[in-house]
Short mmCIF file of C-alpha atoms and ligand atoms in Angstrom, two decimals:
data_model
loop_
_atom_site.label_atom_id
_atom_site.label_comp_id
_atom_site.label_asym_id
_atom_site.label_seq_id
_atom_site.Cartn_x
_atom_site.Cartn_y
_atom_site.Cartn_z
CA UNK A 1 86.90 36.87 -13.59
CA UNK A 2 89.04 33.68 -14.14
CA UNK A 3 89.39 30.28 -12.21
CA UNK A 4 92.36 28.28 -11.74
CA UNK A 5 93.69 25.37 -10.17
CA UNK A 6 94.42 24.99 -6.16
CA UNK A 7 96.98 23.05 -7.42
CA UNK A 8 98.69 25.06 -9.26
CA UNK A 9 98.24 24.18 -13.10
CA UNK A 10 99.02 27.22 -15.16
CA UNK A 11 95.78 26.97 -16.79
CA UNK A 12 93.00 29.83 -16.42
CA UNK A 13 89.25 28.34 -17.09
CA UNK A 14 86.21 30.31 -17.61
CA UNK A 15 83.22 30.38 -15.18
CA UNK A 16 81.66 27.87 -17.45
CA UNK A 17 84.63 25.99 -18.06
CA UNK A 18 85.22 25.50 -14.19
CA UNK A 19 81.43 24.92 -13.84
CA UNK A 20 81.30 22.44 -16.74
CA UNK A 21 84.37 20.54 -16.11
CA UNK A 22 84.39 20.35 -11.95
CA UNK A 23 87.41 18.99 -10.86
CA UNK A 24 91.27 20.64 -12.74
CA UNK A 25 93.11 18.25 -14.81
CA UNK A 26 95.53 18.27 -11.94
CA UNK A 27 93.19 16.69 -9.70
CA UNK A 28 92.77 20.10 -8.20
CA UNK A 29 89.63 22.58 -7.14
CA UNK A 30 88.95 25.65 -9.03
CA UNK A 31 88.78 28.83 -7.24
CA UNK A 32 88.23 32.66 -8.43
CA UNK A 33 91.27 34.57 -9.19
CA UNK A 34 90.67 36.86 -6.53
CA UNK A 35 88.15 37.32 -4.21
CA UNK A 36 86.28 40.74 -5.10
CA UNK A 37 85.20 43.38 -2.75
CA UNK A 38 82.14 44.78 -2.16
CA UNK A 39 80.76 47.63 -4.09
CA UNK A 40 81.21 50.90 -1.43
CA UNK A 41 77.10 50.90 -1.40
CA UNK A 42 76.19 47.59 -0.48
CA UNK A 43 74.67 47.89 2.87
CA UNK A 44 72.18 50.22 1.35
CA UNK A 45 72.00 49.16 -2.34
CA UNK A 46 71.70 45.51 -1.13
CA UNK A 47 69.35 45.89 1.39
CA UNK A 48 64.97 45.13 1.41
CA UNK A 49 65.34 43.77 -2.24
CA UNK A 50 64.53 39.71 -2.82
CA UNK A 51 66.73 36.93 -2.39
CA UNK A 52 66.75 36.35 -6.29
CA UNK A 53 68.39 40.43 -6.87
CA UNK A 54 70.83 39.68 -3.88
CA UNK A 55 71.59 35.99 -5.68
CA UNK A 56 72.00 38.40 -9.35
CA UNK A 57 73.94 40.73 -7.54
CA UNK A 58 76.60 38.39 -5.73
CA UNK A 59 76.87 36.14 -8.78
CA UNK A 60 77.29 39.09 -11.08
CA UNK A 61 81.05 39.76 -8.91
CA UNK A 62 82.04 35.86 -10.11
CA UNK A 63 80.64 35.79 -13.52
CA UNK A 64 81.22 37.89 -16.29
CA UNK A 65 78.32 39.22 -18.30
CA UNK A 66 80.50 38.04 -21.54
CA UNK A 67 79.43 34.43 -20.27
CA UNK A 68 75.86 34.60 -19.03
CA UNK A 69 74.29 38.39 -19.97
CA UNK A 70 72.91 39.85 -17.22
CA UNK A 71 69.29 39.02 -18.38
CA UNK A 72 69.87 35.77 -18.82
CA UNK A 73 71.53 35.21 -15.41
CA UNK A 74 68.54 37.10 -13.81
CA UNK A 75 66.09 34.39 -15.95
CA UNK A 76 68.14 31.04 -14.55
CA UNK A 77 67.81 32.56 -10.80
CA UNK A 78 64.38 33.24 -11.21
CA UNK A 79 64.19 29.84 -12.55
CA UNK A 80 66.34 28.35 -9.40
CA UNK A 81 64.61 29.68 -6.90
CA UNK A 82 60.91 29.70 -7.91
CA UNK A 83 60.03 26.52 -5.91
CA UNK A 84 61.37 27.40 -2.31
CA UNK A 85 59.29 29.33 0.54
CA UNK A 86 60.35 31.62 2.76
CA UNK A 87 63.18 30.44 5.18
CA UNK A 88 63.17 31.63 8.91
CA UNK A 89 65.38 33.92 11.09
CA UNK A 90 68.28 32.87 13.40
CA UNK A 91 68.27 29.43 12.41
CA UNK A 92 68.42 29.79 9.08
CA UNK A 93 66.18 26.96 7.59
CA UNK A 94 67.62 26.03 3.94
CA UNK A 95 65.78 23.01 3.43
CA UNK A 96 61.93 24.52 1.51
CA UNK A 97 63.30 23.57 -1.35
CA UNK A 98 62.19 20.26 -3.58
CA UNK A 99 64.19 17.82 -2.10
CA UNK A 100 64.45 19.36 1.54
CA UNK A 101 67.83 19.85 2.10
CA UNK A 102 70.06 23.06 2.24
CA UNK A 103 71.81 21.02 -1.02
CA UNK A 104 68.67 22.51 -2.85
CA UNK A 105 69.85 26.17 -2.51
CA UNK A 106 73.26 25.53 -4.99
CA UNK A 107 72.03 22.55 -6.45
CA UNK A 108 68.64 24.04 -8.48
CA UNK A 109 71.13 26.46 -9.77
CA UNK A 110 73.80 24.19 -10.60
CA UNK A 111 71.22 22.36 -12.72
CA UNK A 112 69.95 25.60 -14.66
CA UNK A 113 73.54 26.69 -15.32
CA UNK A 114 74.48 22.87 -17.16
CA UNK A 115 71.04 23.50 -19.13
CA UNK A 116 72.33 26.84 -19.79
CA UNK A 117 75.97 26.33 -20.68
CA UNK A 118 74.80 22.56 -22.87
CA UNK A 119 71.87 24.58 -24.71
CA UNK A 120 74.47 27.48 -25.57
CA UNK A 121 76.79 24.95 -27.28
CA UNK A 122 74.19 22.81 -29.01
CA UNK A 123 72.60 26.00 -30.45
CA UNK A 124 75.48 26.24 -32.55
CA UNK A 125 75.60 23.18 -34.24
CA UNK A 126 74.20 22.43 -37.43
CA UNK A 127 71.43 19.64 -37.42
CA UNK A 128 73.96 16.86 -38.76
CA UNK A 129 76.16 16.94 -35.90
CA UNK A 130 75.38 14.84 -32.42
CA UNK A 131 74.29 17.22 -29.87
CA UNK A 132 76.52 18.04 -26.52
CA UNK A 133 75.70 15.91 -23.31
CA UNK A 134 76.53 15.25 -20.03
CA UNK A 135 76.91 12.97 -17.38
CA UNK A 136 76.47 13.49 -14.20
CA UNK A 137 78.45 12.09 -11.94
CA UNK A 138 77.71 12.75 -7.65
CA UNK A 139 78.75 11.08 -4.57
CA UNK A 140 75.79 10.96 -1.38
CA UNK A 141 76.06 9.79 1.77
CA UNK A 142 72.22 8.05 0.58
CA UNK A 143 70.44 5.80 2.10
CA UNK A 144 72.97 4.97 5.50
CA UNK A 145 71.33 3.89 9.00
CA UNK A 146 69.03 6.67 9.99
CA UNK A 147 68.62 7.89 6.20
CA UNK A 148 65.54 5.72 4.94
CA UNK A 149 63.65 8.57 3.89
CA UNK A 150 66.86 10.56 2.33
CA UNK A 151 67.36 7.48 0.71
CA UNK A 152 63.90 7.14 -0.51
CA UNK A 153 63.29 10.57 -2.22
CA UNK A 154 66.56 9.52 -4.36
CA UNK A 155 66.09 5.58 -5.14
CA UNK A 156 62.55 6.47 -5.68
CA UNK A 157 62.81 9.21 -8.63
CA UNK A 158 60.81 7.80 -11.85
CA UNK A 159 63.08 9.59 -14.70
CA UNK A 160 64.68 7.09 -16.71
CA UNK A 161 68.26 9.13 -17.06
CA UNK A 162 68.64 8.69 -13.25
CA UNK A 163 70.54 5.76 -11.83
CA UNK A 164 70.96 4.93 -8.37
CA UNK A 165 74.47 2.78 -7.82
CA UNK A 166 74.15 1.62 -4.06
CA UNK A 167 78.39 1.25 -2.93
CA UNK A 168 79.07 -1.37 -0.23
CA UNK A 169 81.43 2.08 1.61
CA UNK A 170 81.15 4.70 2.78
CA UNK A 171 81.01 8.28 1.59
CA UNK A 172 84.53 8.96 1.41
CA UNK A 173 84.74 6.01 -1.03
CA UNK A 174 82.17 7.29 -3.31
CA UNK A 175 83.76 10.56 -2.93
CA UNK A 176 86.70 8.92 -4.11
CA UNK A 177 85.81 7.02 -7.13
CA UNK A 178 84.05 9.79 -7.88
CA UNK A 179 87.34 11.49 -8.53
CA UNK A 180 88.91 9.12 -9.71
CA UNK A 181 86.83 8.41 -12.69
CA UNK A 182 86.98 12.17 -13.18
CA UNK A 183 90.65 11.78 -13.50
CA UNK A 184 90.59 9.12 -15.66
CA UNK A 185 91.18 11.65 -19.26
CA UNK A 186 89.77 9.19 -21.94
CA UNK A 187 86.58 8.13 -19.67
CA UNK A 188 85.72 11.78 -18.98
CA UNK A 189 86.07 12.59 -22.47
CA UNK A 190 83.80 10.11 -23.71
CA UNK A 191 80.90 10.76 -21.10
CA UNK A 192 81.94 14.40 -20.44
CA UNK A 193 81.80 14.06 -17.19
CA UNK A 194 79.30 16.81 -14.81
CA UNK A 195 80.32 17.44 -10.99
CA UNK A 196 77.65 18.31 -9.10
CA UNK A 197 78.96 17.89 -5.30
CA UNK A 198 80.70 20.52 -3.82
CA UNK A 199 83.61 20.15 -5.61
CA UNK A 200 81.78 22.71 -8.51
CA UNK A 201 82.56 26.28 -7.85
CA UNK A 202 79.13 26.94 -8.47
CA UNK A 203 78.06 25.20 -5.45
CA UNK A 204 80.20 27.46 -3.32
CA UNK A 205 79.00 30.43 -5.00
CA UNK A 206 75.43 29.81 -4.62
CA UNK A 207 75.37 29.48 -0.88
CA UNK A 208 76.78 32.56 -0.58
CA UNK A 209 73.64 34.45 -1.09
CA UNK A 210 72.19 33.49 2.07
CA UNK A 211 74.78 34.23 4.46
CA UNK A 212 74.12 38.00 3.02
CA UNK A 213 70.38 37.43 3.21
CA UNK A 214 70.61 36.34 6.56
CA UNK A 215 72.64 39.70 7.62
CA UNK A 216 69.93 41.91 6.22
CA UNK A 217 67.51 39.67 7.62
CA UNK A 218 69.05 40.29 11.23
CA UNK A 219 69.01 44.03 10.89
CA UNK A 220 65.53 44.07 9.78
CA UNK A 221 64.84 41.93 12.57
CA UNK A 222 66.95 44.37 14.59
CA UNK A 223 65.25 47.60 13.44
CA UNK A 224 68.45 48.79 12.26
CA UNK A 225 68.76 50.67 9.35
CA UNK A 226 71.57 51.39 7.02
CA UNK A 227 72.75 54.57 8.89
CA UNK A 228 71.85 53.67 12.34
CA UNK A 229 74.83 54.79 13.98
CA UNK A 230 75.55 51.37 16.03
CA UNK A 231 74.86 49.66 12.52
CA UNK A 232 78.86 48.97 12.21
CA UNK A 233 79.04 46.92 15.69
CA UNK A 234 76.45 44.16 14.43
CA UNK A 235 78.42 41.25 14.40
CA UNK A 236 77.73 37.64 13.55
CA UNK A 237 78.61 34.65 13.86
CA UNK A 238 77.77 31.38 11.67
CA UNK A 239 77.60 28.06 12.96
CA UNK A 240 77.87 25.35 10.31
CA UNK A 241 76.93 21.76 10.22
CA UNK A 242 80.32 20.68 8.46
CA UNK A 243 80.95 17.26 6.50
CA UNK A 244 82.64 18.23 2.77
CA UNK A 245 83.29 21.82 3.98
CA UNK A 246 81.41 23.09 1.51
CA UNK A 247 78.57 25.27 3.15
CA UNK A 248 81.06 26.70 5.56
CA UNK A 249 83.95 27.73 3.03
CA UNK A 250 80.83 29.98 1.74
CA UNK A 251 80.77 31.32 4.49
CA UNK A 252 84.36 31.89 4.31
CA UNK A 253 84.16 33.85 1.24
CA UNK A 254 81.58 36.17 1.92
CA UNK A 255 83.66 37.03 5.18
CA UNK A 256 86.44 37.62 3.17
CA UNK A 257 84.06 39.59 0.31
CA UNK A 258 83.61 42.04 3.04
CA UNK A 259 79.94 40.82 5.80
CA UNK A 260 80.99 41.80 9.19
CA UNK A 261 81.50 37.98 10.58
CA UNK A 262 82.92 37.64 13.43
CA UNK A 263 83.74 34.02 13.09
CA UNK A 264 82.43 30.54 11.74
CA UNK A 265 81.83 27.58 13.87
CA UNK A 266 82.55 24.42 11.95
CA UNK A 267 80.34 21.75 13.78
CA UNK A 268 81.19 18.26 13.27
CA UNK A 269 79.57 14.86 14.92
CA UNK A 270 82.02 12.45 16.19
CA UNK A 271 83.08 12.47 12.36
CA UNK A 272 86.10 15.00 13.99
CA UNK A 273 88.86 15.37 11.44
CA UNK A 274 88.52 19.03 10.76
CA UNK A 275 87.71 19.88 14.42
CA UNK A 276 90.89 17.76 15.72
CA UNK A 277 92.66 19.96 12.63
CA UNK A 278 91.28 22.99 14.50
CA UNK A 279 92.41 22.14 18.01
CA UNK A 280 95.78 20.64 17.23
CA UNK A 281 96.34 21.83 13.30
CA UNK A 282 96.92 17.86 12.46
CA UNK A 283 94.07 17.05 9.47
CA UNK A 284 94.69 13.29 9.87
CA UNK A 285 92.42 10.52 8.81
CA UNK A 286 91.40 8.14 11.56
CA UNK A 287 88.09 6.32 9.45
CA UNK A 288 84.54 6.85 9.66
CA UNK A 289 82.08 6.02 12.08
CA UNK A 290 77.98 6.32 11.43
CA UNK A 291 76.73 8.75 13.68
CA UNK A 292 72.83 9.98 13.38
CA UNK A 293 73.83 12.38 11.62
CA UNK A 294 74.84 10.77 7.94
CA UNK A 295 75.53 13.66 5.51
CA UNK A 296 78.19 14.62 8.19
CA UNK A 297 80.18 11.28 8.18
CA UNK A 298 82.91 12.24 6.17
CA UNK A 299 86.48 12.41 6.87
CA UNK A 300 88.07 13.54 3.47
CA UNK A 301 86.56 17.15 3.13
CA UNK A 302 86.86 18.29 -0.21
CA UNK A 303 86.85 22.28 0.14
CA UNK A 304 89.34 21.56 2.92
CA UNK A 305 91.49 21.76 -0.04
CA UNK A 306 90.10 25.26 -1.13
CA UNK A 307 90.41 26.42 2.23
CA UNK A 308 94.16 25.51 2.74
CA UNK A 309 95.08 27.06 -0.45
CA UNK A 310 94.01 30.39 0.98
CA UNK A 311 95.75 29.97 4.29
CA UNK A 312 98.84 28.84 2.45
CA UNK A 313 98.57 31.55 0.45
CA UNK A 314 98.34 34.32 3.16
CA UNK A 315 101.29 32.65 5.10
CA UNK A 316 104.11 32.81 2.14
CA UNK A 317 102.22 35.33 -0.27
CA UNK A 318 104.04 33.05 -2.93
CA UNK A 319 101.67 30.91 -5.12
CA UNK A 320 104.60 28.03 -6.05
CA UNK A 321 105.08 27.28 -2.54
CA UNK A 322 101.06 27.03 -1.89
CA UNK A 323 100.45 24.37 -4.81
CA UNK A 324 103.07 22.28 -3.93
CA UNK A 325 101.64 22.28 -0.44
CA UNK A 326 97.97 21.59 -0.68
CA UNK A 327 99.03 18.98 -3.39
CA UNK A 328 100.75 16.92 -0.17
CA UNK A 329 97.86 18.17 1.94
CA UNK A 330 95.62 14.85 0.57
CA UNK A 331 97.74 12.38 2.72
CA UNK A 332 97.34 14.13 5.77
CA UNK A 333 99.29 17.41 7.11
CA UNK A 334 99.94 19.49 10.37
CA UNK A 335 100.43 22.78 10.34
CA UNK A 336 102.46 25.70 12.58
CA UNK A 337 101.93 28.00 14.74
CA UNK A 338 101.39 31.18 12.02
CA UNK A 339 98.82 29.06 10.06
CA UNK A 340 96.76 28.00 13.32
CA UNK A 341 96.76 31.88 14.16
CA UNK A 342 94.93 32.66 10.66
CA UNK A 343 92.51 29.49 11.14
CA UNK A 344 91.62 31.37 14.69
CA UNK A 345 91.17 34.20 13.22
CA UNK A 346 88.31 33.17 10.86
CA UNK A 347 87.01 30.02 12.36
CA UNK A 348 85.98 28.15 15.76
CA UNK A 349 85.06 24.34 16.04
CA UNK A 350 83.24 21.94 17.90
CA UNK A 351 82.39 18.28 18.42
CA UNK A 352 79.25 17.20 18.97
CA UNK A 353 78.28 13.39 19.81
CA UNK A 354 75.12 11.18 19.10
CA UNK A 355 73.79 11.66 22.37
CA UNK A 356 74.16 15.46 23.16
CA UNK A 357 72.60 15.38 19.34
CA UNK A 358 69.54 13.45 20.86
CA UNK A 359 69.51 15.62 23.87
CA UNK A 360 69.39 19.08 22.16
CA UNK A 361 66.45 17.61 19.69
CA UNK A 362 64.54 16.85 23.10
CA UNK A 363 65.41 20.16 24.92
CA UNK A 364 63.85 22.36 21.84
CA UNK A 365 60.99 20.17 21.50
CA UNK A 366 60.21 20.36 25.08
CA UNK A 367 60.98 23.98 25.38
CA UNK A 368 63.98 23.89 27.54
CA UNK A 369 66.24 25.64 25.69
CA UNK A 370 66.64 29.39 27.12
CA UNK A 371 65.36 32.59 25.22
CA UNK A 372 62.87 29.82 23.18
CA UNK A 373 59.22 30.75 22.73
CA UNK A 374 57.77 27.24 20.74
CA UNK A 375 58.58 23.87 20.31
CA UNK A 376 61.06 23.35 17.35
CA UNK A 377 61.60 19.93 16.00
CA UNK A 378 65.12 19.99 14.58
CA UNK A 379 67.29 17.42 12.36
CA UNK A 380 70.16 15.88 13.54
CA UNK A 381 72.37 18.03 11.19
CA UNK A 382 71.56 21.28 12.54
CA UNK A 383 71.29 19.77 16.42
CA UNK A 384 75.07 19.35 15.93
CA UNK A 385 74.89 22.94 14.92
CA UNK A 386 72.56 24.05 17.64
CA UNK A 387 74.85 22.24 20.36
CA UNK A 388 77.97 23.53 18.66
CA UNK A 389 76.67 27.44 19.06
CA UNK A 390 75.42 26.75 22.93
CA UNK A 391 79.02 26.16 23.57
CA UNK A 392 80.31 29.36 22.09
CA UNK A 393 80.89 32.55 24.16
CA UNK A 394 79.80 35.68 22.55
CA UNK A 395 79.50 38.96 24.01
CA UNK A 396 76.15 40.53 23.46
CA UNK A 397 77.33 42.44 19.78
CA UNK A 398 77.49 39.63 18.41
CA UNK A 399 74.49 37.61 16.95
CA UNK A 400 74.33 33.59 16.14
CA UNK A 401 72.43 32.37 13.34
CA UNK A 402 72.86 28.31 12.92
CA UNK A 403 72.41 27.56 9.69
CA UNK A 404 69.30 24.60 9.71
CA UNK A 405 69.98 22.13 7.23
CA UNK A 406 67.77 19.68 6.63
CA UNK A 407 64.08 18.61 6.76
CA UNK A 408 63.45 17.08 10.56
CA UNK A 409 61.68 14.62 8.67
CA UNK A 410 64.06 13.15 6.63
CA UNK A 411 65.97 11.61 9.70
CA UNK A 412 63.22 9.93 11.23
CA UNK A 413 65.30 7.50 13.10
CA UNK A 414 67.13 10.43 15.15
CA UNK A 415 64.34 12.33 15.93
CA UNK A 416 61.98 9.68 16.79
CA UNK A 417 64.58 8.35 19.50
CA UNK A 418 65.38 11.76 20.83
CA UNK A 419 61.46 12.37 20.97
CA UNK A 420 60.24 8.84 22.51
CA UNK A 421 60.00 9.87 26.18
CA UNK A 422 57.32 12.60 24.78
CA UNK A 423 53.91 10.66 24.25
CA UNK A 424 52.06 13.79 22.44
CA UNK A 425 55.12 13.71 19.83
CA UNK A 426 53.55 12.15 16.53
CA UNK A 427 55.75 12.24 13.68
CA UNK A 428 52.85 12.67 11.43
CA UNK A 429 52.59 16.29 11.81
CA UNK A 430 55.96 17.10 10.91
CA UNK A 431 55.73 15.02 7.91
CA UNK A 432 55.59 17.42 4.28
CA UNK A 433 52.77 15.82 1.95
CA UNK A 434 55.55 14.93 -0.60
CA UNK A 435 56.91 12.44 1.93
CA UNK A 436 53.96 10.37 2.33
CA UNK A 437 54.27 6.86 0.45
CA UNK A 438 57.78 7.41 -0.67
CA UNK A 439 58.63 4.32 1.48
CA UNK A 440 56.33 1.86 -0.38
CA UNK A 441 57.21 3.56 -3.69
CA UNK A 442 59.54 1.35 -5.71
CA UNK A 443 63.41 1.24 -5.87
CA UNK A 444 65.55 1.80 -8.70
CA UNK A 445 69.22 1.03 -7.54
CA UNK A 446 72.36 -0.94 -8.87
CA UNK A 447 74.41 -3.01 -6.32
CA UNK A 448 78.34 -1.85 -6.08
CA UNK A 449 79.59 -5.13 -3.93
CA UNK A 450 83.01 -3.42 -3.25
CA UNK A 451 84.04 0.23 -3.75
CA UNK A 452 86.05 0.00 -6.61
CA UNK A 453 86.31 2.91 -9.27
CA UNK A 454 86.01 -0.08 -12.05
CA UNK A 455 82.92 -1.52 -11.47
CA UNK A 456 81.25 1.91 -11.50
CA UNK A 457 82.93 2.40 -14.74
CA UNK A 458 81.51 -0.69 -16.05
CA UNK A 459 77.74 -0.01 -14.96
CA UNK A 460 77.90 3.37 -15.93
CA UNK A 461 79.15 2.22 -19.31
CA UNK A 462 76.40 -0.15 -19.76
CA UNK A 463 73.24 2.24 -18.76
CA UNK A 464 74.40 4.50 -20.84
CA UNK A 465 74.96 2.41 -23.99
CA UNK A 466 71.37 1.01 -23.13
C1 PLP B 501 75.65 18.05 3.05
C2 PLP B 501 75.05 18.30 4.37
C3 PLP B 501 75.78 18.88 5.42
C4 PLP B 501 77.25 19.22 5.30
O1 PLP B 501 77.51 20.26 4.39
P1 PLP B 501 78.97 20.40 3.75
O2 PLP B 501 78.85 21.49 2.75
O3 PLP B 501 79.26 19.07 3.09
O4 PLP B 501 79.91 20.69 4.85
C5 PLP B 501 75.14 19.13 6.62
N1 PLP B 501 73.84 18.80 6.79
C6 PLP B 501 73.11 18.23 5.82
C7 PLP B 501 71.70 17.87 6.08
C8 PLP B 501 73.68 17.96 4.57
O5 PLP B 501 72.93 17.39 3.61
#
């Protein structure tokens, strides 16, 4: 298995390579040269073994054993995954891991593969010669209006190779200078430059696992088992908190791989670029508003890019065509008729505001919801999600899982104000033990006065020099 450019460069990279280097010399996303199937066995073979043998099992179809031997990819997913608990069913919480976020799932794995690939190339190097680095470079939405504690668990981390660069912007600036300085040849060669948002493959790949852990989970749930004769009319459907596009172009490939999903909802808050590109096929940038939902506020989606390559690609079957097309796609695009037909096929949308996002947090804390047994305190991420799959209508085959996102208690401000008519609320019990104190703890950030790729060149320049 190869990568290569969505925007066409000739150029085939490695797994590592496209891991390693992030973004294509041409400014482009990598993607797999195909998409491969599924082996004829999976729904047995794949089936009632852990999430780590699933994880080994997926990853193995995108990563040749040439690169990472099978024993040592089995060691760096053990490694990954040792510090999450067990997620739930039907919302689909991603966020036990360290930092509690569903960015944990890719991102712990991410991080063992750049140990992996860096140790690799440093082991053959004789003692004289300077040892391979790298720096990584990432773009967060951080510590915005209802983010203090998201903002905290970053600002606040002790290691002296982290440095927190607070932009006066907003995420799609980051996001920009971000690529920007990844473009920038002689910079990236000096610093060797490390992409870790979802703009790495290996994010994408990571995630997914759990849309396939989530199908088995179902069944299970179900009491279906592999031959159960109505096994084949289980159908699902995904609803997706959507900001960079990332979690829900997973989705996107394990549909394609071969899991019975019936469709994916990209939700979006008032943030709407990719659900007005749904409704009307115009992906048009009309700036960013905060919403309560911050990791969401984004109106340049990265994997949009990896998406449109695909539905370019099955609508002229002619890769020269494709590249020249998602290489326009950046400053805005609309597409026809055929193309919205393929979206439809795949995907639904919805928009979801601050204050139906308040309302659904209060209606499944105070039970209200229909078909709910206990009060569930959820994030303002997946109550866009939540609202977005209420809306949907599904006939009774098919089965809704929402994935949960994030940590109710990292978005304090949103779930406090949905909860403040509800006296016996107290924060305090939803609050993990890690969290406590992180507020008081001390900062470590570096004031960006105006979003400007330079000035982040500069600073980064100077930490790492010091
Ligand atoms: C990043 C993030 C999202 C959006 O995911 P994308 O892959 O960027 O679409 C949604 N919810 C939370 C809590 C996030 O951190």
């Amino acid at each position: 298995m190869k990568y290569r450019s969505t925007r066409g460069s000739p150029k085939s990279l490695s797994f590592s390579e496209a891991v390693l280097v992030g973004l294509a010399e041409d400014g482009g996303l990598f993607i797999p040269h195909y998409i491969p199937n599924l082996p004829i066995d999976w729904r047995t073979t794949w089936r009632n073994i852990p999430y780590t043998t699933l994880a080994h099992k997926i990853f193995s179809l995108y990563i040749p054993s040439s690169e990472i031997p099978s024993k040592d990819l089995e060691n760096i997913i053990n490694r990954s995954y040792s510090s999450f608990k067990t997620p739930n069913l039907y919302l689909l919480e991603l966020f036990h891991g360290p930092t509690f976020a569903f960015k944990d799932v890719a991102l712990q794995f991410l991080g063992k593969l750049f140990e992996y690939f860096l140790e690799k190339q440093n082991a053959k190097k004789s003692n004289a010669e300077e040892l391979n680095k790298i720096t990584v470079l990432g773009a967060t939405s951080g510590d915005t209006g209802g983010a203090a504690i998201y903002g905290a668990e970053m600002t606040t981390v002790p290691d002296d190779n982290v440095h927190n660069l607070v932009v006066e912007g907003t995420f799609d600036d980051c996001q920009d200078i971000v690529k920007t300085l990844f473009n920038d040849t002689l910079f990236n060669q000096k610093f060797h430059l490390g992409a870790v948002n979802s703009i790495n493959w290996a994010r994408i790949l990571a995630q997914i696992v759990y849309y396939f852990h989530s199908y088995f989970q179902l069944l299970d749930s179900l009491n279906l088992t592999p031959d159960s004769h109505n096994i084949s009319g289980v159908k699902l459907q995904y609803i997706v908190p959507t900001g960079n596009f990332g979690d829900v172009l997973s989705g996107y490939y394990a549909k394609q791989m071969g899991l019975p999903i019936d469709s994916l909802v990209i939700a979006t808050n008032s943030n709407d670029i990719l659900d007005q590109f749904y409704k009307n096929g115009r992906y048009e940038n009309s700036g960013v508003v905060e919403t309560l939902s911050p990791a969401m506020d984004i109106t340049v989606s990265s994997n949009f890019e990896r998406w449109l390559w695909y539905l370019a690609y099955e609508e002229t079957e002619h890769d020269e065509e494709i590249d020249k097309r998602v290489n326009r796609a950046g400053k805005g695009l609309l597409i026809g008729d055929v193309l919205q037909k393929i979206v439809r096929r795949d995907f639904n949308s919805a928009r979801v505001t601050d204050q139906e996002t308040l309302d659904t947090i209060n209606r499944y804390y105070s039970c209200k919801s229909k078909d709910q047994l206990s009060p569930y305190v959820l994030d303002p991420h997946t109550a866009v999600g939540v609202t977005a799959a209420e809306r949907q209508h599904v006939t009774s085959e098919i089965y809704q899982i929402c994935l949960a996102t994030a940590h109710p208690a990292k978005f304090s401000d949103a779930v406090e104000k949905a909860l403040e008519n509800i006296p016996s609320f107290r924060f305090d019990a939803i609050t993990p033990p890690e969290f406590k104190g992180l507020l008081e703890k001390k900062k470590r950030i570096s004031h960006v006065d105006r979003a400007d790729p330079e000035l982040v060149r500069e600073i980064i320049e100077r930490e790492l020099k010091s």
